[in-house]
Amino acid sequence: LSPGAKMGCFTFIKVMMILFNLAIFLGGGTLLGVGIWVTMDGQSFLDIFGVLSSSVLQVVNVSYCLIVIGAILLVIGFLGCCGAQKESKCLLMMFFSVVLIIFIAEIAAAVVALVYTGLAETLLTAVVTPLLKEKYGVDGSLTHIWNVTMREVHCCGLNNYTDFTDSYWYQEHGTYPEPCCNDMQPCNATLAAQSKVPGCFDQILEEIKTNAGVVGGVAAGIAALEIAAMAVSMYLYCELDQK
């Protein structure tokens, strides 16, 4: 390529890098803002969006997930945007390193999720089950999230209805939550056992398996974007190195 063509190519890729990372930066800022909103006023957020979602995010604390993801996207967007705009080799290398670490972490998480599903269930049981026993019926936001999850996913507890045995809810009401008995009343231990409503962990795994194509497509798309971002940042770095 002639020097003019190389310069034009460099400028085009630089502008694309700036625009792409500006979008990531704005997206990260939006997620961070929503995460803070959920933390400060979780009930109003759940009232608006809770019924629309039946994803795995309802099992964990949505607000902290949004804040962490938003903050990471802000950092990536800032490094990529400023690195390209200021033609800073240091910022471009930092951008490349952060994206590479996230890429490796995602692959590791995918391998762990595929190979150690049982371990994930054990860890979740150790954390979530005590939380259900102590906070379900006490914490309004957590109770609302679980009620929406159990009704939308058609499940009961993390593993099954026994997650609520000896819980605050059972001690107060003498029954299990209605979704554990397919909304039949009174939801006692006998009816809950006969209903055989599966735990939310197994149901969510089934949903993921049912939509494996969509999940795989999204994962592949994200991976492709990350590889492209790393390739572009390294191209700009090498071009600046030659200058």
XYZ file of C-alpha atoms in Angstrom:
243
model
C 0.000 0.000 0.000
C 1.118 3.571 -0.688
C 1.821 5.857 2.308
C -1.404 7.799 1.533
C -3.505 4.625 1.447
C -1.917 3.361 4.667
C -2.607 6.721 6.323
C -6.218 6.652 5.120
C -6.666 3.103 6.431
C -5.109 4.082 9.775
C -7.397 7.125 10.092
C -10.512 5.103 9.200
C -9.731 2.372 11.750
C -8.864 5.008 14.361
C -12.250 6.750 13.862
C -14.095 3.398 14.009
C -12.204 2.536 17.203
C -13.209 5.875 18.770
C -16.892 5.517 17.802
C -17.064 1.864 18.902
C -15.529 2.584 22.290
C -17.617 5.735 22.737
C -20.694 3.505 22.366
C -19.229 1.068 24.930
C -18.464 3.984 27.286
C -22.030 5.345 27.023
C -23.470 1.858 27.456
C -21.311 1.297 30.536
C -22.419 4.645 31.973
C -26.070 3.694 31.401
C -25.664 0.301 33.100
C -23.806 1.913 36.007
C -26.578 4.486 36.398
C -29.284 1.795 36.331
C -27.283 -0.282 38.836
C -27.072 2.662 41.234
C -30.801 3.339 40.731
C -31.620 -0.299 41.578
C -29.400 -0.091 44.680
C -31.033 3.132 45.879
C -34.634 2.351 44.863
C -34.852 -1.352 43.992
C -38.584 -1.719 44.526
C -39.603 0.807 41.843
C -37.191 -0.818 39.355
C -38.646 -4.260 40.062
C -42.192 -2.914 39.753
C -41.377 -1.689 36.238
C -39.087 -4.448 34.920
C -39.304 -7.384 37.322
C -42.303 -9.073 35.706
C -40.763 -8.854 32.233
C -37.701 -10.931 33.070
C -37.189 -14.570 33.979
C -33.436 -14.741 33.542
C -30.713 -16.050 35.823
C -29.991 -12.440 36.871
C -33.047 -12.576 39.096
C -31.381 -15.220 41.264
C -28.453 -12.948 42.092
C -28.302 -9.322 43.138
C -29.090 -7.477 39.906
C -27.865 -4.092 41.094
C -24.303 -5.179 41.893
C -24.050 -7.077 38.591
C -25.081 -3.950 36.678
C -22.652 -1.749 38.636
C -19.695 -4.119 38.066
C -20.463 -4.643 34.340
C -21.096 -0.900 33.863
C -17.826 0.031 35.568
C -15.848 -2.479 33.450
C -17.433 -1.162 30.241
C -16.685 2.434 31.317
C -12.997 1.562 31.815
C -12.781 -0.329 28.491
C -14.579 2.437 26.597
C -12.423 5.146 28.155
C -9.128 3.349 27.433
C -10.089 2.476 23.848
C -11.565 5.877 23.014
C -8.771 7.969 24.550
C -6.074 5.581 23.370
C -7.205 5.907 19.737
C -8.029 9.631 19.890
C -4.776 10.646 21.582
C -2.806 7.949 19.705
C -1.414 6.767 23.047
C 0.464 3.475 22.897
C 0.218 3.118 26.676
C -3.611 3.428 26.722
C -3.968 1.130 23.702
C -1.834 -1.525 25.399
C -3.900 -1.152 28.593
C -7.093 -1.516 26.511
C -5.691 -4.652 24.828
C -4.671 -6.115 28.211
C -8.056 -5.481 29.872
C -10.012 -6.994 26.952
C -7.605 -9.989 26.835
C -8.061 -10.618 30.590
C -11.871 -10.459 30.212
C -11.706 -12.764 27.162
C -9.625 -15.347 29.069
C -11.911 -15.036 32.124
C -14.995 -15.657 29.941
C -13.439 -18.783 28.410
C -12.443 -20.026 31.889
C -15.962 -19.319 33.215
C -17.521 -21.161 30.252
C -15.268 -24.197 30.830
C -16.038 -24.198 34.563
C -19.779 -23.826 33.854
C -19.705 -26.768 31.436
C -17.450 -29.073 33.455
C -18.341 -28.129 37.026
C -22.101 -27.560 36.935
C -22.445 -29.655 40.100
C -19.832 -27.541 41.881
C -21.683 -24.348 40.869
C -24.899 -25.811 42.288
C -23.141 -26.725 45.554
C -21.646 -23.230 45.912
C -24.972 -21.552 45.097
C -26.768 -23.817 47.578
C -24.283 -22.875 50.297
C -24.899 -19.157 49.669
C -28.496 -18.862 48.449
C -30.311 -21.412 50.656
C -29.403 -19.709 53.991
C -30.374 -16.390 52.387
C -33.795 -17.769 51.434
C -34.369 -19.168 54.916
C -33.467 -15.881 56.620
C -34.600 -13.157 54.189
C -37.574 -14.519 52.193
C -40.607 -12.749 53.624
C -38.386 -10.240 55.474
C -36.616 -8.373 52.670
C -39.255 -6.920 50.314
C -37.009 -6.677 47.216
C -35.556 -10.181 47.604
C -39.038 -11.649 48.217
C -40.413 -9.874 45.119
C -37.510 -11.067 42.949
C -37.966 -14.675 44.073
C -41.755 -14.565 43.657
C -41.376 -13.282 40.084
C -38.659 -15.861 39.348
C -40.633 -18.806 40.779
C -43.813 -17.833 38.923
C -42.165 -17.013 35.581
C -39.718 -19.958 35.558
C -42.235 -22.322 37.237
C -39.865 -23.400 39.966
C -39.536 -23.445 43.759
C -36.453 -22.394 45.751
C -32.966 -23.013 44.409
C -33.087 -26.838 44.670
C -36.743 -27.554 45.641
C -39.377 -26.751 48.282
C -37.127 -27.998 51.122
C -35.092 -24.777 50.786
C -37.951 -23.114 52.687
C -38.146 -25.711 55.466
C -37.478 -24.042 58.858
C -37.339 -20.673 57.072
C -38.721 -17.393 58.443
C -41.594 -17.651 55.937
C -42.544 -21.173 57.054
C -42.349 -20.279 60.737
C -44.562 -17.203 60.186
C -47.164 -18.728 57.840
C -46.909 -22.473 58.441
C -46.876 -23.030 54.658
C -44.472 -22.987 51.713
C -44.663 -20.248 49.029
C -47.588 -20.904 46.655
C -45.433 -21.566 43.528
C -44.033 -24.633 45.359
C -47.525 -26.210 45.091
C -48.447 -24.890 41.621
C -50.481 -22.184 43.393
C -52.676 -24.747 45.185
C -53.505 -24.084 48.832
C -52.691 -24.738 51.602
C -49.134 -25.331 50.424
C -47.975 -27.708 53.167
C -45.110 -30.207 53.059
C -47.332 -33.031 51.728
C -48.776 -30.986 48.841
C -45.347 -29.487 48.028
C -43.815 -32.983 47.841
C -46.691 -34.237 45.633
C -46.450 -31.202 43.314
C -42.805 -32.013 42.486
C -42.075 -28.440 41.375
C -38.384 -28.386 40.323
C -35.789 -26.030 41.783
C -34.983 -22.799 39.953
C -31.352 -23.831 39.328
C -32.424 -26.894 37.298
C -35.167 -24.959 35.504
C -32.806 -22.159 34.491
C -30.290 -24.757 33.240
C -33.099 -26.290 31.168
C -33.999 -22.862 29.746
C -30.342 -22.276 28.829
C -30.145 -25.726 27.157
C -33.428 -25.086 25.297
C -32.056 -21.757 24.032
C -28.510 -23.055 23.567
C -28.388 -21.726 20.000
C -29.259 -18.191 21.080
C -26.897 -18.318 24.084
C -24.102 -19.721 21.901
C -24.729 -17.113 19.208
C -24.587 -14.242 21.686
C -21.427 -15.678 23.286
C -19.787 -16.128 19.869
C -20.773 -12.570 18.885
C -19.262 -11.113 22.064
C -16.098 -13.194 21.586
C -15.793 -12.024 17.956
C -16.173 -8.363 19.030
C -13.498 -8.820 21.693
C -11.083 -10.457 19.241
C -11.761 -7.673 16.694
C -11.205 -5.004 19.374
C -7.890 -6.595 20.381
C -6.793 -6.906 16.737
C -7.661 -3.257 15.978
C -5.943 -1.939 19.117
C -2.811 -3.967 18.301
C -2.884 -2.687 14.689
C -3.045 0.931 15.893
C -0.300 0.212 18.446
C 1.998 -1.278 15.794
C 1.310 1.588 13.360
C 2.158 4.132 16.074
C 5.273 2.113 16.896
C 6.430 2.471 13.276
C 5.910 6.250 13.418
